[in-house]
XYZ file of C-alpha atoms in Angstrom:
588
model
C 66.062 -31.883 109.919
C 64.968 -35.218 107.976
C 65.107 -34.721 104.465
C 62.719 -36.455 101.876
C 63.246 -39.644 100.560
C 64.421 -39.802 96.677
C 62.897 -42.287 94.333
C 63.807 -43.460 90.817
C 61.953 -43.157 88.142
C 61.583 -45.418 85.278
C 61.360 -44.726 81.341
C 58.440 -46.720 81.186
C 55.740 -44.569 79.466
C 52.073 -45.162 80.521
C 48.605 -44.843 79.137
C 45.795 -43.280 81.200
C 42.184 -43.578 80.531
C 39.825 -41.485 82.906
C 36.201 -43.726 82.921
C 33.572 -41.381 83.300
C 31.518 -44.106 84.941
C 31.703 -45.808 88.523
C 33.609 -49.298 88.087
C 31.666 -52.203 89.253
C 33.155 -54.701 87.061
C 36.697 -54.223 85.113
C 35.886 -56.625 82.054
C 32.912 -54.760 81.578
C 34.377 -51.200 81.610
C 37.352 -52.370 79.571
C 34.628 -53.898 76.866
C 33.270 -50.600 76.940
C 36.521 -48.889 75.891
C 36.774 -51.649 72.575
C 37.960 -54.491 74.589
C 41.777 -55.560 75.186
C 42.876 -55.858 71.636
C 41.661 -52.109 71.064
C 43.595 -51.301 74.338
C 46.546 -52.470 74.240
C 46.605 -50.694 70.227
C 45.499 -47.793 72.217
C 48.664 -47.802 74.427
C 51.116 -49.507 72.183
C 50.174 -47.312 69.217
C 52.766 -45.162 67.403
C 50.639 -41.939 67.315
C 49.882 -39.660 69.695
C 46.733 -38.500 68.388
C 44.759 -41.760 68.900
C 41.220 -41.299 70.410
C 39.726 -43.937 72.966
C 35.959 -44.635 72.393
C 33.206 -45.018 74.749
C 30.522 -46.707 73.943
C 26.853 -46.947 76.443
C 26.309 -50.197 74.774
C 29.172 -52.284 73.490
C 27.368 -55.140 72.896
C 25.553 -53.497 69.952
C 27.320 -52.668 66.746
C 24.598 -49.761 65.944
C 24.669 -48.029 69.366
C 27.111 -44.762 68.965
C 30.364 -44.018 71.016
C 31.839 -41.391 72.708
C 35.013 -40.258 71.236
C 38.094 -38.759 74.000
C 40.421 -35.943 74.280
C 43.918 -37.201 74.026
C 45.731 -34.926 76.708
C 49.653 -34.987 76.612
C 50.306 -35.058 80.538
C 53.630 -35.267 83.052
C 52.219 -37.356 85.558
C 53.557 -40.110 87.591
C 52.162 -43.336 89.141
C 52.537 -44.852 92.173
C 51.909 -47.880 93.818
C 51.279 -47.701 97.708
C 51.374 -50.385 99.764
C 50.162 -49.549 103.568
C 49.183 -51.981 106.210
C 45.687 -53.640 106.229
C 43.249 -52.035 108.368
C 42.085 -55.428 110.776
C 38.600 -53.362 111.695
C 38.731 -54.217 115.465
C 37.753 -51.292 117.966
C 38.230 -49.441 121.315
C 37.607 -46.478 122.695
C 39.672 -43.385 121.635
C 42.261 -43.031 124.227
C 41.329 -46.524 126.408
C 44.263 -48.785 126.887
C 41.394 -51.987 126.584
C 42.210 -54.839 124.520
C 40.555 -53.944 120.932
C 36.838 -55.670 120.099
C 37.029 -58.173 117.583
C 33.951 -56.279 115.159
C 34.537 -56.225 111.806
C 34.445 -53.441 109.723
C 33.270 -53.528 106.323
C 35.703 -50.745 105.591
C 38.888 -52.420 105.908
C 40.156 -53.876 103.119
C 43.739 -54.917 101.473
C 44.555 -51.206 99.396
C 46.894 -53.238 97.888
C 46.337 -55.864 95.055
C 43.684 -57.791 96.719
C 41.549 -54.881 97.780
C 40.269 -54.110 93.655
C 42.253 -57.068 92.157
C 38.936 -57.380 90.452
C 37.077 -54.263 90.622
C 35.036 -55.207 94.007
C 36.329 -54.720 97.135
C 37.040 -57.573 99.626
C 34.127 -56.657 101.674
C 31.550 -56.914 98.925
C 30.894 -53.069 98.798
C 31.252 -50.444 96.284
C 34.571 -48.385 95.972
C 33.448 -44.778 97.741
C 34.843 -42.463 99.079
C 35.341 -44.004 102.293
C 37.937 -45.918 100.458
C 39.596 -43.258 99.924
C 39.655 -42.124 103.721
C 40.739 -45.571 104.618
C 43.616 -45.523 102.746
C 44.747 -41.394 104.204
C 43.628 -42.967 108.004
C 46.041 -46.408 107.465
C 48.974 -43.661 105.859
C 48.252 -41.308 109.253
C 48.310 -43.884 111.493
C 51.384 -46.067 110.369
C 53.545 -43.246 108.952
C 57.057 -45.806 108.782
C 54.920 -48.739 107.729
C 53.902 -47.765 104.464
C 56.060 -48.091 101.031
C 55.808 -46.360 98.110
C 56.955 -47.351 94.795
C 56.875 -44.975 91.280
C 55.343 -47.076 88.594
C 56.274 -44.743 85.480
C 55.673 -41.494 83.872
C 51.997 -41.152 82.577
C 52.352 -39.244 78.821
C 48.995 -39.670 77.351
C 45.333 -39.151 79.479
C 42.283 -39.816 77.546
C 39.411 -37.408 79.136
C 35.863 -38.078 78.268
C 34.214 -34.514 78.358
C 32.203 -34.841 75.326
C 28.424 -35.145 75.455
C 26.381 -38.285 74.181
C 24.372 -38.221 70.742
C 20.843 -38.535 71.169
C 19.616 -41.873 71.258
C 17.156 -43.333 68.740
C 15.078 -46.896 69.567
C 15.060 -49.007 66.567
C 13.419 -51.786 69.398
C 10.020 -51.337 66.573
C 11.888 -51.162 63.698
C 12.452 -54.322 61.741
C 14.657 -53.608 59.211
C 17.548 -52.677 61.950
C 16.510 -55.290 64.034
C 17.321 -57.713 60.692
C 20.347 -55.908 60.343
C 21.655 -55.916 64.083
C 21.125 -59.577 64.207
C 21.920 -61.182 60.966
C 24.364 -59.065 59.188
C 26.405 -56.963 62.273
C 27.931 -59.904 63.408
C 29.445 -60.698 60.536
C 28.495 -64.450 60.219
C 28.898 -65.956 56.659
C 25.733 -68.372 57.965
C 23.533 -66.069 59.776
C 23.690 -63.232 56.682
C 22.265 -66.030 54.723
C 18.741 -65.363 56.742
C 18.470 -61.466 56.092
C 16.035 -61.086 53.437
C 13.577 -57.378 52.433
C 10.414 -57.433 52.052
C 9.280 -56.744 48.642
C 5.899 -55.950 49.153
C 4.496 -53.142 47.563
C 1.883 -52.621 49.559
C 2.420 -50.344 53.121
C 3.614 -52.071 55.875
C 2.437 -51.291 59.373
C 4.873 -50.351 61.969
C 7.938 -49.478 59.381
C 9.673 -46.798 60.185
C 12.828 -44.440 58.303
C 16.335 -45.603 59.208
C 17.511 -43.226 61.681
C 20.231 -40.754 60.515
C 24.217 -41.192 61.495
C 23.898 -38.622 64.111
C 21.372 -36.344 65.331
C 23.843 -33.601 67.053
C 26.694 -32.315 65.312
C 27.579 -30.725 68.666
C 29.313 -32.962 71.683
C 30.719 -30.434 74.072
C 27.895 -28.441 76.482
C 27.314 -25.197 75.624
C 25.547 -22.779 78.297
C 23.146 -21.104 76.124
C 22.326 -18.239 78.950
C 18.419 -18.350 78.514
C 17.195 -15.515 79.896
C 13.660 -13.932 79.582
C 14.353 -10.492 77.663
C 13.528 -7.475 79.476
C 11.689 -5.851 77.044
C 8.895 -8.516 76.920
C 6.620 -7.578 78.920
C 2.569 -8.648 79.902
C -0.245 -6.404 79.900
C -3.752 -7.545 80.351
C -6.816 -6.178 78.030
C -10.151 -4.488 78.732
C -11.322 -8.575 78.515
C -8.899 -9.626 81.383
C -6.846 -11.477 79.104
C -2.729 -11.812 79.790
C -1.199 -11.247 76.636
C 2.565 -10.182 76.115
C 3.832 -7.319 74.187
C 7.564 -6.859 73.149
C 8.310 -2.898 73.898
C 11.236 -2.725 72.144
C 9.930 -3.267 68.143
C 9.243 -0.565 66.674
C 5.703 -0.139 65.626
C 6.079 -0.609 61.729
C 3.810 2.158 59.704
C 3.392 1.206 55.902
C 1.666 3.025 53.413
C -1.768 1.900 52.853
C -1.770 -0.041 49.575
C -4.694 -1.260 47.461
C -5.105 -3.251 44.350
C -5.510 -1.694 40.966
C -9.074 -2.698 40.674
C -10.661 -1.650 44.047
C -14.074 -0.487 43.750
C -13.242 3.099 45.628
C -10.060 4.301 46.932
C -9.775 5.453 50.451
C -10.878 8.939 51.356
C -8.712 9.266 54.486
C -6.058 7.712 56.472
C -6.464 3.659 58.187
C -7.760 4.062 61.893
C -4.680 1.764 62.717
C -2.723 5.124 62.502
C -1.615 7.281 65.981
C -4.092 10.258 65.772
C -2.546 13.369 64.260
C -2.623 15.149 67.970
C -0.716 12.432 69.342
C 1.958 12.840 66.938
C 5.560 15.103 68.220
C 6.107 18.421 66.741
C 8.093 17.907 64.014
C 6.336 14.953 62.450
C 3.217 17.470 62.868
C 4.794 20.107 61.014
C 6.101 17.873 58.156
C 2.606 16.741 57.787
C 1.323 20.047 57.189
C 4.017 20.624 54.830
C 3.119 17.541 52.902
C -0.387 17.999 52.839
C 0.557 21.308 50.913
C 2.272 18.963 48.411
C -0.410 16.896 47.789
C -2.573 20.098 47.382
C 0.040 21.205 44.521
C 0.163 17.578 43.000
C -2.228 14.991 44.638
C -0.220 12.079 43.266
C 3.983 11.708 43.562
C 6.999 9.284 43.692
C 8.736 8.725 46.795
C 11.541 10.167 45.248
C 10.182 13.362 43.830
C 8.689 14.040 47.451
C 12.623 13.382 48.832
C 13.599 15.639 46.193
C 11.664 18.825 47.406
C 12.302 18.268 50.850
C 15.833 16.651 51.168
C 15.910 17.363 55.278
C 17.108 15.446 57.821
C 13.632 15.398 58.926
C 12.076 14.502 55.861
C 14.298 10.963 55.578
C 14.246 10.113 59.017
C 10.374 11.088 59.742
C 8.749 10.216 55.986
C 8.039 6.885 56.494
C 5.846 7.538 59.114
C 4.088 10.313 57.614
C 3.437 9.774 54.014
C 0.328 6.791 55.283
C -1.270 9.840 56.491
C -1.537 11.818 53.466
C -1.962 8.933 50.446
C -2.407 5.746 49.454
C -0.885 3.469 46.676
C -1.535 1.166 44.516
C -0.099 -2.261 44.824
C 0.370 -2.342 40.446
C -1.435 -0.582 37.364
C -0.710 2.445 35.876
C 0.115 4.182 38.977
C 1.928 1.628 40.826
C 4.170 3.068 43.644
C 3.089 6.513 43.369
C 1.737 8.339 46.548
C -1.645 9.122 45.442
C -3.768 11.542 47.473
C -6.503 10.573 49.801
C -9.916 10.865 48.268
C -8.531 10.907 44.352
C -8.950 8.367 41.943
C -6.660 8.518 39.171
C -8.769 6.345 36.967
C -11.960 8.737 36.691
C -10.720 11.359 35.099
C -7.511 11.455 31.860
C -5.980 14.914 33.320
C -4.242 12.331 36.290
C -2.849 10.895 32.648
C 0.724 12.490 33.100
C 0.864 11.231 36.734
C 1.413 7.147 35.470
C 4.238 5.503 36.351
C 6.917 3.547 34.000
C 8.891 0.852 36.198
C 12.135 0.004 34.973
C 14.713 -2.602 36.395
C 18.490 -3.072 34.845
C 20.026 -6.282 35.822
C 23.884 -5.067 37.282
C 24.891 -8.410 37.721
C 26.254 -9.135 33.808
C 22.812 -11.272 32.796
C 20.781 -10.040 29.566
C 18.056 -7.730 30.214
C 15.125 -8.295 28.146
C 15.975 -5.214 25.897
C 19.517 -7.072 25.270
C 20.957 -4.540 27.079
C 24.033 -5.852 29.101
C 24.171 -3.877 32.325
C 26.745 -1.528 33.947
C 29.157 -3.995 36.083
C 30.083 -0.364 38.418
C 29.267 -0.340 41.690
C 25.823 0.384 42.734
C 25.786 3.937 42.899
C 24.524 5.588 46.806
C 21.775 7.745 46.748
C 22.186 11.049 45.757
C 21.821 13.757 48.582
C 22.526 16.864 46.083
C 20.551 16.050 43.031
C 17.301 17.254 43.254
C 15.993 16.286 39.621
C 17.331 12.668 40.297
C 13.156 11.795 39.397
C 13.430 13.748 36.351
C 14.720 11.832 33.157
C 15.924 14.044 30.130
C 16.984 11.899 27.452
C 20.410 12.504 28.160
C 21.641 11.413 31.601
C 19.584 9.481 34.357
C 19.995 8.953 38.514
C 20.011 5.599 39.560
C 18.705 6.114 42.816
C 15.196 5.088 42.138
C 13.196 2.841 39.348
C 9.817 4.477 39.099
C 9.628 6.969 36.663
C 6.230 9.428 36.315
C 5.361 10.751 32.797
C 5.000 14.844 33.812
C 8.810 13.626 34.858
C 9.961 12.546 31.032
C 11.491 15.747 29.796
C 12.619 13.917 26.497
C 11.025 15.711 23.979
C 9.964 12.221 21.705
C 9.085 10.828 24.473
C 6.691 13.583 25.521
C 5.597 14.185 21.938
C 4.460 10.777 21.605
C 2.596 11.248 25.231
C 1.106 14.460 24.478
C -1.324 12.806 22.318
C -5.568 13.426 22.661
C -6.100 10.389 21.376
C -7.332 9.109 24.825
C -9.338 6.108 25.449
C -12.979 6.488 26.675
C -12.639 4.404 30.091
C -9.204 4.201 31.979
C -7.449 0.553 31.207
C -7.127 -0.118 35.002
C -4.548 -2.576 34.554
C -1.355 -1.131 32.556
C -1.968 1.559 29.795
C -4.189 3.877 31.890
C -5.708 6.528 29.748
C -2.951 6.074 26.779
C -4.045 3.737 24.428
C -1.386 0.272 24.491
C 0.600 1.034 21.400
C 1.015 4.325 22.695
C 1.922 3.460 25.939
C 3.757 0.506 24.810
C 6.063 2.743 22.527
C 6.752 5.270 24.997
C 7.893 2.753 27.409
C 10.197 1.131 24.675
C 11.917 4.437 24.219
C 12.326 5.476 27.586
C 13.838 2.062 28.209
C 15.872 1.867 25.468
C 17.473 5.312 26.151
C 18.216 4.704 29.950
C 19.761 1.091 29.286
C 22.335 2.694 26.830
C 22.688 5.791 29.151
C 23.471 3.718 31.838
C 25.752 1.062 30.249
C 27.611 4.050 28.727
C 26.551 3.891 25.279
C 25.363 7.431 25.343
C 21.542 8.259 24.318
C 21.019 7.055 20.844
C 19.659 9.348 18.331
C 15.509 10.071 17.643
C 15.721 9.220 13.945
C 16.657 5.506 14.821
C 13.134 5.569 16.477
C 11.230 6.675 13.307
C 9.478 3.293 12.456
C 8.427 3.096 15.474
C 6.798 6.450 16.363
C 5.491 6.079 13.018
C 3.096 3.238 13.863
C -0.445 3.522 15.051
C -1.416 4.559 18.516
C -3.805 0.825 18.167
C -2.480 -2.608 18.445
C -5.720 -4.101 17.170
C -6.445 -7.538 15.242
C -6.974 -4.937 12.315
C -3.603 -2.994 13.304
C -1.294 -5.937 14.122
C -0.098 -6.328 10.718
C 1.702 -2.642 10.590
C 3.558 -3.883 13.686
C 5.290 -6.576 11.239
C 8.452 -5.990 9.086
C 10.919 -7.654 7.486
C 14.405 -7.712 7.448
C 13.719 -5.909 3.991
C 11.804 -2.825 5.552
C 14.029 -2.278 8.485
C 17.129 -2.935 10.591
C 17.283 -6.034 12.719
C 17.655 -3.111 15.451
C 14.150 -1.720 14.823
C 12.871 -4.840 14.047
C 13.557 -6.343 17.815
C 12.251 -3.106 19.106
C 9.225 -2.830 17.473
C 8.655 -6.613 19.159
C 9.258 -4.951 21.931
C 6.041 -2.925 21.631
C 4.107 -5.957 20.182
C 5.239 -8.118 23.283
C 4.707 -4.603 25.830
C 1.081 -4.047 24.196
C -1.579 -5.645 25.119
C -2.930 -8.988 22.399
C -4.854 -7.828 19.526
C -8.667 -8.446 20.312
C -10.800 -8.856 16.617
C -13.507 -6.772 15.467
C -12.343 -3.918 16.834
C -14.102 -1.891 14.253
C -11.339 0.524 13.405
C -11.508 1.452 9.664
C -7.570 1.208 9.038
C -5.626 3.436 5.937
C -2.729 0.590 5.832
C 0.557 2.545 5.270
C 3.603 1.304 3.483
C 6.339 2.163 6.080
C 9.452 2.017 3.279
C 7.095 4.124 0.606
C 6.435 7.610 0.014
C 3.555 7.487 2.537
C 6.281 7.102 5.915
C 6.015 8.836 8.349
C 8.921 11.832 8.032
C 9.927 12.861 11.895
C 11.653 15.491 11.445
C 8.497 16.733 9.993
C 6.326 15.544 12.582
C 8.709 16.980 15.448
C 8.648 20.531 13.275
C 5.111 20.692 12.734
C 3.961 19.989 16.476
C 6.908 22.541 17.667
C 5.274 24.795 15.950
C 1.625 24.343 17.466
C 0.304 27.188 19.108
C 0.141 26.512 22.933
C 1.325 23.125 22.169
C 0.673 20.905 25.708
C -0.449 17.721 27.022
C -3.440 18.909 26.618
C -3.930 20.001 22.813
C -0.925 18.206 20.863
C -2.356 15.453 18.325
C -0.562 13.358 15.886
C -0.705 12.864 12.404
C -0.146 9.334 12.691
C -3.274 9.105 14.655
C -5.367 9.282 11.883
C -4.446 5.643 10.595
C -6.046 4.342 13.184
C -8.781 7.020 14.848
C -12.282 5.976 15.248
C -14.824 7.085 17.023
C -15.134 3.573 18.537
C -12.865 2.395 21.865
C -10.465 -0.030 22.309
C -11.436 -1.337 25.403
C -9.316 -4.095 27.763
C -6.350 -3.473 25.627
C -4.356 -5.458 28.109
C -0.369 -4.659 29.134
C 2.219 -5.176 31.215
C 2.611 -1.439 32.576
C 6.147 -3.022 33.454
C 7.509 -6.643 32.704
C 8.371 -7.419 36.202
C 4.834 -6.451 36.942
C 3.030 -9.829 38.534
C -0.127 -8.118 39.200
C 0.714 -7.962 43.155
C 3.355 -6.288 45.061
C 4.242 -9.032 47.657
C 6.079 -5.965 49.658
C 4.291 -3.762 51.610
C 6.762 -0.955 52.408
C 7.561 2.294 51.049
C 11.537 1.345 49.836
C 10.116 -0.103 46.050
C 11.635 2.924 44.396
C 14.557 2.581 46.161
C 17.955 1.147 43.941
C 18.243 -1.530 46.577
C 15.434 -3.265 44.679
C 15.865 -2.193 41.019
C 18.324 -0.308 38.976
């Protein structure tokens, strides 16, 4: 049995370098790489980290290279040296003398085969090559030597994918650039020169960025048409395509606050009510019996009589069928009923809505109230009068407050006035006049920021300036709205600015015959009188309770287009046309 030869094998430590291109010529591929100086740093270098660069163009200083990935490898190379193929043939088998043809696959595999990258013949290295070599090592198995170069530690591997290429052939600034200051000739920069004309020029283009792609290694992105894309054709004969996986998205029919007529019944748009499953056509029954109770509700008192499973995952869908809202005004975000409008007639009064939105994340609110830096608190599933503020504790799942849903007795008082205006303000104070509007909001607002920044709920007397002033902010009422640091606390002074800034701007000649009132003399305002005397009021209600503090300003003449902000973050239009706005996600 013949063993296998041994063979030495020297320390030298070589560089490899796979070309991702065909070699024609070796000065031009090693030009490519940076040339020999960059080469031999390549192999000589210290590091082993070093990167060899590619570049498609190495003639030009602009064009962008391809950078390697420096492999640590245990490979070693030989040197083979097997006899030259002559090229002369015979017939397989024949003992004839051999035909002197020549074959322009034999060449020397040895030095003078690729001294210079082309092959003796004049052809391209191939793969016959290759096969040459494996049919001259078959064929003369004890004629061949083989010889072990050295250990190769390092293989650069080109596997990274080419930037996108940008012409500049047009542009004349790079051309300037490419030939005059690239090659780094003290003589030739001396000829670069801008144009300063003001004036357009034609054919200038932007200097192309670094690099287009950040990315240089492929990335098989799977494109795929998705299944649930699919084509239908209309009653026209059109192809269209429909995606059958979105869910069909069902929003509550929303209007401005100044539409001519409100809608009477549900959008066409809608699946008809037989088409609907069972249960959503038994919750729609049972909210159509709401509505009959109260035609117009929150979101969130609706969740709060029927806090089902069914009712949160089936609502959305339903409540379009039953109401409509309106996009801002005096009942922004309430659900009102199909067929009612709130604006014709003062009993829908005590259906408004007060918006209120307390900034969590440390900022100032506008009241200077600094808000709660606790965790946003979930929605509640077990508080049913989370819609319901008392003056003494408040939910924060929700923003949008209704006035039949302010239980705190000065705020209610100050509501339960029948001091109404003639026409409904369309745009903020609905059928309250603005002061009084203006100063129930302040209170509310004031209440709930120190309830929910832990303050506790301040006391009514600390309110008495306030509830003391007229129910008119008027050009001839304006100047009761005024004090000095003399007449009150800097306290009630910023909150009765509050109800200046929340009111609407005094229009003149109102017409109002004023009493004027001094607010620090005998003439104030006592409310612990006020609160007494309309406690004591038989059948006292929203509908009957009057104030004496109406008298300074009541006339039988309106105030009309007193205008308000019925909430400061009101911008006249809701840009979002879902049913989540009195949801804590987008307020408190």
């Amino acid at each position: 049995m013949q063993s296998a030869p041994w063979f030495s094998v020297p320390t030298s430590s070589i560089t490899n370098i796979e070309h991702p291109f065909i070699i024609y010529n070796v000065a031009k591929a090693v030009d490519s790489l940076g040339g020999p100086l960059y080469l031999a740093k390549l192999v000589h270098g210290s590091t082993t980290d070093q990167k060899a660069f590619l570049s498609l163009h190495p003639y030009d200083r602009i064009s962008k290279s391809i950078s390697s990935g420096n492999v640590h490898t245990n490979s070693v190379l030989l040197f083979i040296t097997a006899p030259k193929r002559t090229g002369r043939k015979r017939k397989r088998g024949s003992a004839e003398s051999f035909d002197d043809v020549e074959d322009s696959r034999a060449s020397n595999l040895h030095s003078e085969g690729f001294a210079n990258g082309v092959s003796q013949s004049g052809a391209s290295p191939s793969t016959s090559d290759t096969g040459c070599l494996f049919r001259s090592l078959t064929d003369n198995p004890q004629k061949y030597v083989v010889e072990i170069v050295g250990i190769i530690d390092q293989t650069h591997r080109f596997r990274g994918m080419p930037d996108f290429v940008y012409s500049t052939a047009n542009n004349s600034f790079v051309q300037k650039t490419r030939d005059y200051l690239l090659p780094f000739d003290y003589e030739e920069s001396k000829k670069f020169a801008l144009n300063m004309d003001k004036c357009p020029r034609e054919n200038e283009e932007l200097i192309a960025p670094p690099f287009f792609s950040p990315l240089d290694l492929p990335f098989n992105y799977t494109y795929r048409q998705n299944p649930t894309v699919k084509q239908t054709i209309d009653v026209a004969g059109k192809i269209s395509t429909i995606n059958t996986a979105i869910n069909r998205r069902i929003v509550a029919e929303r209007v401005a606050f100044d539409i001519a007529t409100v809608p009477n019944t549900h959008s066409q748009t809608l699946l008809p009510v037989e088409m609907l499953d069972t249960d959503s056509q038994n919750l729609l029954r049972e909210l159509e019996g709401y509505m009959n109770e109260r035609p117009i509700w929150t979101r969130r008192a609706l969740t709060n009589r029927n806090n089902t499973h069914l009712w949160r995952s089936l609502s959305k869908t339903i409540i379009p069928y039953v109401g409509y809202m309106f996009r801002s005004g005096p009942w922004r975000e309430a659900i009102v009923k199909y067929g009612v409008d709130p604006r014709d007639d003062p009993k829908y009064r005590v259906f408004q809505t007060m918006t209120f939105q307390f900034d969590i994340r440390g900022k100032q609110h506008n009241l200077k109230a600094v808000a709660s830096k606790e965790p946003r608190a979930k929605k509640s599933k077990t508080n049913r009068n989370s819609h319901i503020f008392n003056g003494i504790e408040m939910s924060t799942d929700g923003k949008v407050w209704q006035v039949c849903d302010l239980k705190d007795t000065l705020v209610q008082e100050i509501l339960a006035t029948t001091h109404l205006r003639k026409r409904c303000h369309i745009k903020s104070d609905g059928w309250f006049h603005n002061a009084t509007w203006a100063k129930a909001r302040t209170i509310t607002k004031v209440k709930m920021t120190q309830i929910h920044t832990g303050k506790g709920p301040p006391n009514d007397e600390v309110f008495a300036k306030m509830v003391a002033l007229p129910n008119i902010l008027s050009e001839d009422t304006k100047a009761l709205f005024i004090f000095s640091r003399d007449q009150a606390t800097s306290q009630e002074i910023e909150w009765i600015g509050h109800v200046r800034a929340s009111a609407s701007t005094p229009e003149p000649g109102t017409g109002a015959r004023i009493q004027q009132v001094d607010v620090e003399g005998p003439n104030m305002l006592d409310l612990e009188k006020l609160v007494a005397q309309k406690r004591n009021l038989e059948g006292s209600g929203l509908e009957n309770i009057d104030y004496e503090a109406d008298s300074i300003a009541r006339d039988d003449t309106d105030v009309e287009n007193m205008g308000s902000s019925n909430d400061e973050d009101d911008d006249g239009e809701d840009q979002e046309d879902n049913l989540e706005d009195d949801d804590p996600e987008d307020g408190i």
